[in-house]
PDB file of C-alpha atoms in Angstrom:
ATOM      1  CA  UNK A   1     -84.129-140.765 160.279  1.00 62.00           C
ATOM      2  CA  UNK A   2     -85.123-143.265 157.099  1.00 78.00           C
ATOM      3  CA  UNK A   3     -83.676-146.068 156.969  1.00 86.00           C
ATOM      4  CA  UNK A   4     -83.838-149.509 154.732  1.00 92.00           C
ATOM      5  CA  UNK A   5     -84.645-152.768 155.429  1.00 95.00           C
ATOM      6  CA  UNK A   6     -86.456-156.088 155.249  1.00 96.00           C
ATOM      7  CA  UNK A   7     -89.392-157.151 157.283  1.00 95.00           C
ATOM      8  CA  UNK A   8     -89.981-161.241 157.569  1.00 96.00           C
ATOM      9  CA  UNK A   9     -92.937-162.598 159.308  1.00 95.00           C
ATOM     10  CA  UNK A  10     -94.319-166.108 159.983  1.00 96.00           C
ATOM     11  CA  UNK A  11     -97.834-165.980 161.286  1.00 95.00           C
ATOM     12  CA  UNK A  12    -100.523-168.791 161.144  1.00 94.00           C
ATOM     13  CA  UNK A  13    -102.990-166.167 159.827  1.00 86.00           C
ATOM     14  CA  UNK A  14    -100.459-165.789 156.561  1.00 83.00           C
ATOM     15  CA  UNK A  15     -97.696-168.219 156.350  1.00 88.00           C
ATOM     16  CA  UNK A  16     -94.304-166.404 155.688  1.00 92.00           C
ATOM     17  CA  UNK A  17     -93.484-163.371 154.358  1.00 91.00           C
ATOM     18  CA  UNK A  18     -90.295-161.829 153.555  1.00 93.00           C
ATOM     19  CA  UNK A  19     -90.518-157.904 151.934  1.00 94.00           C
ATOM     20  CA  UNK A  20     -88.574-154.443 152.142  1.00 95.00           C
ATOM     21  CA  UNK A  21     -89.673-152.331 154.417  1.00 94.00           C
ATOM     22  CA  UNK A  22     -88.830-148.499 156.001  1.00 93.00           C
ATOM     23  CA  UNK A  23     -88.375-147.853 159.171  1.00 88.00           C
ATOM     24  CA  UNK A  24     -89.425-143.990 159.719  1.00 82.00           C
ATOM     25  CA  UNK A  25     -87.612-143.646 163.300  1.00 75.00           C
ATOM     26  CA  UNK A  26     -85.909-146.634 165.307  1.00 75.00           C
ATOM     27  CA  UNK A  27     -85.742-146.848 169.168  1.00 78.00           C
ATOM     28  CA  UNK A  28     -86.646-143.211 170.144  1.00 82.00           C
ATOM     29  CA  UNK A  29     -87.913-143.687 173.671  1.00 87.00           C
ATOM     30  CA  UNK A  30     -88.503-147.270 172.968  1.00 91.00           C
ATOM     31  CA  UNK A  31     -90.526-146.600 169.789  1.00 93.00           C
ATOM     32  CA  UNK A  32     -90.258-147.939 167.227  1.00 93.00           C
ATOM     33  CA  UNK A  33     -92.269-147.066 163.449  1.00 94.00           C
ATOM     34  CA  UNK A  34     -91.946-148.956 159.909  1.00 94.00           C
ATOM     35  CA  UNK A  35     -94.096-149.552 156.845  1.00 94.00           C
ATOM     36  CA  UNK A  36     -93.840-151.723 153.932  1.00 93.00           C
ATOM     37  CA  UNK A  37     -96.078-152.994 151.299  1.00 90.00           C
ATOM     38  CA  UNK A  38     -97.976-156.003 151.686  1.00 87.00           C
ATOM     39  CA  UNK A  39     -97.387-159.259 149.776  1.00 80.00           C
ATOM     40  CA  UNK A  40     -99.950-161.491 151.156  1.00 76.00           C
ATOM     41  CA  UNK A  41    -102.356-163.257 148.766  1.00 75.00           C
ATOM     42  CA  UNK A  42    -105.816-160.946 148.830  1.00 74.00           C
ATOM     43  CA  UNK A  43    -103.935-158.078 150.694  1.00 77.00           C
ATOM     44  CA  UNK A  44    -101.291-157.328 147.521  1.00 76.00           C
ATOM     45  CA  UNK A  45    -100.517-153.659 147.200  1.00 79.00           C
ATOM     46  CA  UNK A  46    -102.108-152.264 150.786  1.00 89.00           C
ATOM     47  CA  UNK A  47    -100.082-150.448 152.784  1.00 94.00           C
ATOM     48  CA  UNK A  48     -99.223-151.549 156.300  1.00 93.00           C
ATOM     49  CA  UNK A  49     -97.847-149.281 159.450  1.00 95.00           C
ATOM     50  CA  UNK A  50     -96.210-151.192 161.986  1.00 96.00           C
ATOM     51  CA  UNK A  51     -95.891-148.783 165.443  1.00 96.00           C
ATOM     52  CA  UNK A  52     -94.437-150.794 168.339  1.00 95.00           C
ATOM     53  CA  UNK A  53     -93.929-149.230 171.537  1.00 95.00           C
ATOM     54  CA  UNK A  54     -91.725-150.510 174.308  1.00 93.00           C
ATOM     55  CA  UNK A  55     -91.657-147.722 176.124  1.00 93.00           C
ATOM     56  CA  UNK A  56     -92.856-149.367 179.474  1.00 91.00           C
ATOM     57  CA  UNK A  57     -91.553-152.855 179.345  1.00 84.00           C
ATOM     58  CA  UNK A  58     -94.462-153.893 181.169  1.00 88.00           C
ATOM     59  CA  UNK A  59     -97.103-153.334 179.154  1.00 90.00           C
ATOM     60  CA  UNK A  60     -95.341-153.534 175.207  1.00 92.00           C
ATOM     61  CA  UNK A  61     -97.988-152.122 172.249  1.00 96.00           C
ATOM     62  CA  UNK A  62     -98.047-152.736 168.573  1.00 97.00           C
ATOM     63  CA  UNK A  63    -100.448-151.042 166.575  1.00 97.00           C
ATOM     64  CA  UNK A  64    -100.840-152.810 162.523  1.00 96.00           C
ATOM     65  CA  UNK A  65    -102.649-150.476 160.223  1.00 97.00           C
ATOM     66  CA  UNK A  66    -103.318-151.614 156.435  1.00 94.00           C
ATOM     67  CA  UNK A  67    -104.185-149.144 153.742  1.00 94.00           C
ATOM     68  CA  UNK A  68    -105.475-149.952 149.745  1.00 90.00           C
ATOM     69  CA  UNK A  69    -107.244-152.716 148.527  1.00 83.00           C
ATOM     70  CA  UNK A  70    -107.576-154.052 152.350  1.00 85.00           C
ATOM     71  CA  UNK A  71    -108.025-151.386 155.391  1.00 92.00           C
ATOM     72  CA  UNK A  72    -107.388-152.956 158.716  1.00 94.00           C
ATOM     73  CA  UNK A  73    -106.351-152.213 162.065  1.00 97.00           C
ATOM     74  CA  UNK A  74    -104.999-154.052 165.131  1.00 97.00           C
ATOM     75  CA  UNK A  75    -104.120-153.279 167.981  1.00 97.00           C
ATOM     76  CA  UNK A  76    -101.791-155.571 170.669  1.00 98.00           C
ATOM     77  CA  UNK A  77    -101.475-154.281 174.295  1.00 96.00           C
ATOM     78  CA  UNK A  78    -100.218-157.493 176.861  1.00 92.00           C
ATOM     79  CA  UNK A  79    -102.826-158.105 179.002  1.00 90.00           C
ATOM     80  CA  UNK A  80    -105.640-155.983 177.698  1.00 91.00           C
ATOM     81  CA  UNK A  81    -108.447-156.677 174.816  1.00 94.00           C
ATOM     82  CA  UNK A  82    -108.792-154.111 172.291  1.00 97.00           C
ATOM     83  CA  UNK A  83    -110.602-154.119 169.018  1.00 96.00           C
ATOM     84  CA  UNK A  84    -109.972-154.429 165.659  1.00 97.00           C
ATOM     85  CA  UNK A  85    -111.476-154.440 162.020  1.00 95.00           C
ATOM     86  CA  UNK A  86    -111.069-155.992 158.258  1.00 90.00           C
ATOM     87  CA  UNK A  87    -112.725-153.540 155.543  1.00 89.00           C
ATOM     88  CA  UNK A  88    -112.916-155.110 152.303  1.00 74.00           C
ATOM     89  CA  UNK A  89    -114.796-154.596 148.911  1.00 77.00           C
ATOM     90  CA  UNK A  90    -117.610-157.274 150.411  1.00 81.00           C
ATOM     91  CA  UNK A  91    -117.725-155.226 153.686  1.00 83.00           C
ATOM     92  CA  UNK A  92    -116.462-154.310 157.438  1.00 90.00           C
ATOM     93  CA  UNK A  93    -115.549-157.259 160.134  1.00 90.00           C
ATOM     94  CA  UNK A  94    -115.122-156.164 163.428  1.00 94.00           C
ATOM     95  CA  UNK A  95    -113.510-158.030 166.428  1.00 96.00           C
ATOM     96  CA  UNK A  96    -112.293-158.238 169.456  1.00 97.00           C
ATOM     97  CA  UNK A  97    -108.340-158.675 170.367  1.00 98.00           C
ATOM     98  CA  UNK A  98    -107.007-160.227 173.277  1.00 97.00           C
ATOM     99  CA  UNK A  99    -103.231-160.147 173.613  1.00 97.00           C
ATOM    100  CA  UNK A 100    -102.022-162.934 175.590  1.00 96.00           C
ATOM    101  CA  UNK A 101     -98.188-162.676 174.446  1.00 96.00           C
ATOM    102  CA  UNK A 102     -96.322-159.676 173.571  1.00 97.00           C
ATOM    103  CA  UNK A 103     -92.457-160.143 173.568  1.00 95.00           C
ATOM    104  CA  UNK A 104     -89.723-157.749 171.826  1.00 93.00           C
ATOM    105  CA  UNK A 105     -85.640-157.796 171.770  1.00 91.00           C
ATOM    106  CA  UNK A 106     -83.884-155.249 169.975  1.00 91.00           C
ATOM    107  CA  UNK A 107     -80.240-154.637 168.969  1.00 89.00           C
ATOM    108  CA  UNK A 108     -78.747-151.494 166.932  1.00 86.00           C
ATOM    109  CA  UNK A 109     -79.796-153.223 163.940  1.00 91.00           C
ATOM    110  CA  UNK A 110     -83.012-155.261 164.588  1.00 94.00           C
ATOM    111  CA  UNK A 111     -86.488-155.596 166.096  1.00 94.00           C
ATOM    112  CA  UNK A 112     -87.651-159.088 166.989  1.00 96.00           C
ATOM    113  CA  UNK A 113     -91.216-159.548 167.925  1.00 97.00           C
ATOM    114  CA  UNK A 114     -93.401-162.664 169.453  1.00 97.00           C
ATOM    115  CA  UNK A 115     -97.006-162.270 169.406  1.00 97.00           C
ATOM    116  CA  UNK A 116     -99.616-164.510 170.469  1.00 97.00           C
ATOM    117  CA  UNK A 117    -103.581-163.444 170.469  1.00 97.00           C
ATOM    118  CA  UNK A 118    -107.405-164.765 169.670  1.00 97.00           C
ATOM    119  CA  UNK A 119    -109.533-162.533 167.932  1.00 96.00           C
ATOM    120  CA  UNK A 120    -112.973-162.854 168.909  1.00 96.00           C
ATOM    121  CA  UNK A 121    -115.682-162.196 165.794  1.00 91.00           C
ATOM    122  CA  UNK A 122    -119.226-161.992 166.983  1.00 87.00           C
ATOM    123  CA  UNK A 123    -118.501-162.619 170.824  1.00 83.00           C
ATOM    124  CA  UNK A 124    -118.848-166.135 170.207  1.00 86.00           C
ATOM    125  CA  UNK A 125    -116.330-167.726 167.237  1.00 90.00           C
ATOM    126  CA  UNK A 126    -112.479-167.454 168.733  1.00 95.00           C
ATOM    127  CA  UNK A 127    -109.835-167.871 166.411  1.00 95.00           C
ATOM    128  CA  UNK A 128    -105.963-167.977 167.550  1.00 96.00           C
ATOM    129  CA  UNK A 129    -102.976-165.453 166.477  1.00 96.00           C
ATOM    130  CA  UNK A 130     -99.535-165.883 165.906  1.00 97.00           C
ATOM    131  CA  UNK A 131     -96.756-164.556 164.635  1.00 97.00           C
ATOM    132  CA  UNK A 132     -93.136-163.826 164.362  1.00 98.00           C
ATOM    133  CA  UNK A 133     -91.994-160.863 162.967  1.00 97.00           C
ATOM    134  CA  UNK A 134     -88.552-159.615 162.440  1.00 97.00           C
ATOM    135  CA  UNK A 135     -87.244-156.244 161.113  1.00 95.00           C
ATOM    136  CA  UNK A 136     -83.904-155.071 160.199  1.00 95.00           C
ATOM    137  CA  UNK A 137     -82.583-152.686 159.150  1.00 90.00           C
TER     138      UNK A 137
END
């Protein structure tokens, strides 16, 4: 089932972002699946998947995959490193992702999620990950 909503998110990567969004199915099995189009300075007009599965409480995922004028992927899995990329007119960047912090609370109506990672470029240069996101719907 479709349904409407907003997607807010406060990272340190981006600052804070507030756009509609769709959520394509909500809480099937603990899954959850919503895309919305970007806003971000640079990433305007790309399309970004959001899949977050909370299936296992354990061991939460969330899987970010951009489309358009900036192809991406990340992927977030508590406790394991994983790898990612940045494709852009100028080129590919790969890195590494370590997910230190993956925390989710749902309701009927919403999907909170608390994220906290480094991304490792090169093996060598670490840079921190944050971010809050929020969907409703």
């Amino acid at each position: 089932m479709n349904k409407t909503g907003k997607i807010k998110i406060l990272s340190n990567a981006a600052g804070a972002i507030e756009t509609p969004l769709c959520m394509e199915r909500t809480g099937v099995g603990g899954y959850y699946r919503a895309h919305y189009t970007e806003v971000a300075q640079g990433m305007e007009g790309s399309h970004t998947l959001i899949e977050v599965d909370l299936s296992d409480p354990h061991t939460p995922k969330m899987l970010m995959t951009r489309r358009g004028a900036v192809e991406s992927e990340q992927s977030f899995i508590l406790g394991t490193s994983t790898k990612g990329y940045y494709q852009v007119v100028s080129g590919n960047l790969a890195f590494d992702i370590e997910t230190r912090r993956l925390r989710a609370k749902t309701d009927s109506r919403s999907l909170w999620i608390e994220l906290e990672a480094t991304f490792t470029f090169s093996q060598v240069e670490k840079i921190p990950f944050t971010a809050q996101i929020e969907l409703t719907w």
